[in-house]
Amino acid sequence: MKLEEAKKKLEQFGQEHVLKYYDELSEAQKEALLDQIDQTDFAILENCKNLGKGGERGEFAPLAAMQLSEIEAKKDEFTKIGIETIKAGKVAAVLLAGGMGTRLGSDNPKGMYNIGITKTVYIFQRIIENLLDTVNQADGSYIHLFIMTSEKNNDATVAFFKENNYFGYPEEKITFFKQDMAPASDYDGKVYMEAKDRISTSPNGNAGWFSSMLKAGLDETLHKEGIEWIDIFAVDNVLQRIADPCFVGATVASKVEVGAKVVRKNAPDEKVGVMCLEDGKPSIVEYYELSQEMMDAKDANGDPAYNYGVILNYMFNEAALERIASKQLPLHVVEKKIGHIDENGNEVKPESPNGCKFEQLVLDMIHELDSCLPYEVVREKEFAPIKNKTGVDSVESARELCKKNGIEL
Ligand code: UTP
């Protein structure tokens, strides 16, 4: 992009400050900044006025989950189907590791965090150990693991896996890909500058994973390998079962487009997104959108009708994902800490949220699909998320849960 064109584009969106330091930059920096301006979608910044406002929602109705008792009764049947599907090479896994992990506050990618007490146990290591449990159950059939990073953490993540010999997983069964980025702004929608030659950006949300895979040409790999099911999961749940054969089997046998691992809520007002139907399609209602009436609603057995929270572990049908790939997902505005330079060009690392990031979320992908199986798992056995350093959903609470499950740290 030429300077004149960049000026015009910035003017159109009220972002002229992006070129404030242009004259001080080297030729290479100038070129890089013009390129970034060219590639940036400034139109999304307008959405910052929607911060704190939920989008329009449709009509909610309960969606029954497959409960533990039913899963237990059909465990052998489901596990057999799951193992056959894995052995046939039809299952892949996608680790969502593109997030910035700002709440944990480490400078490294979250997966590099050492949660060990008496020995070193990295989060990435725990994930590979969990995946290897499935591989062993499937008699050594390795599952292709795709790892989504972002331009901010890709090099560190790739180098870390290499240094650690991929934690014993075959290198050729791991593929890294980068997710897209979105600009980050102050509360008035003015983009922050990360440096004099760079607009502040952040990963575009955890729904970016499939479109970013397609962009990286990985659909070819999926087709070549005959992958029909993709288990996606968050980097920070150190207890989760990955491509768990029983879950794979239940999803396949139920002939749904996506299976969703869920946990029973521990209180009607627990702060967790709940699986439901919205205008007849699978969806997730956020805790703050649950009315008293919905909290009090009961199913045919007298149990709460909106009772199963999602834990970001989904088994997607690949063909269904391709069908919805061109759908434009809603943009969510989230308030976060955004590093930037101030008006004097000095670097600022904010202690508290100072602006908006724009993200697409997996829950909106679910809503595009026609059918979903909420599949109950035992919270204490499969859900130990690490979001914070201490307190709720922290390194401390995850260590405690690992201990309860006999995992040495
Ligand atoms: P979170 O929203 O909990 O993670 O995402 P975060 O954004 O890294 O954390 P904070 O809010 O800054 O502390 C849940 C999962 O989705 C991934 C994260 O890496 C995590 O596994 N994620 C999130 C992405 O892969 N890309 C994104 O753009 C956002």
PDB file of N, CA and C in Angstrom, residues 19 97 138 171 281 380:
ATOM      1  N   LEU A  19      -0.165   7.073  11.902  1.00  0.00           N
ATOM      2  CA  LEU A  19       1.024   7.511  11.156  1.00  0.00           C
ATOM      3  C   LEU A  19       1.829   8.586  11.894  1.00  0.00           C
ATOM      4  N   ALA A  97      -4.425 -22.702  21.406  1.00  0.00           N
ATOM      5  CA  ALA A  97      -3.380 -22.088  22.226  1.00  0.00           C
ATOM      6  C   ALA A  97      -2.977 -20.731  21.670  1.00  0.00           C
ATOM      7  N   ALA A 138      -6.209 -46.664  22.266  1.00  0.00           N
ATOM      8  CA  ALA A 138      -6.469 -47.050  20.875  1.00  0.00           C
ATOM      9  C   ALA A 138      -5.278 -47.846  20.314  1.00  0.00           C
ATOM     10  N   GLU A 171       6.681 -36.095  16.191  1.00  0.00           N
ATOM     11  CA  GLU A 171       6.703 -34.749  15.594  1.00  0.00           C
ATOM     12  C   GLU A 171       5.828 -34.663  14.341  1.00  0.00           C
ATOM     13  N   LYS A 281     -32.124 -24.186  17.491  1.00  0.00           N
ATOM     14  CA  LYS A 281     -30.780 -24.669  17.149  1.00  0.00           C
ATOM     15  C   LYS A 281     -29.902 -24.695  18.395  1.00  0.00           C
ATOM     16  N   GLU A 380     -14.915 -32.941  38.732  1.00  0.00           N
ATOM     17  CA  GLU A 380     -13.650 -33.102  39.484  1.00  0.00           C
ATOM     18  C   GLU A 380     -12.635 -33.942  38.727  1.00  0.00           C
TER      19      GLU A 380
END
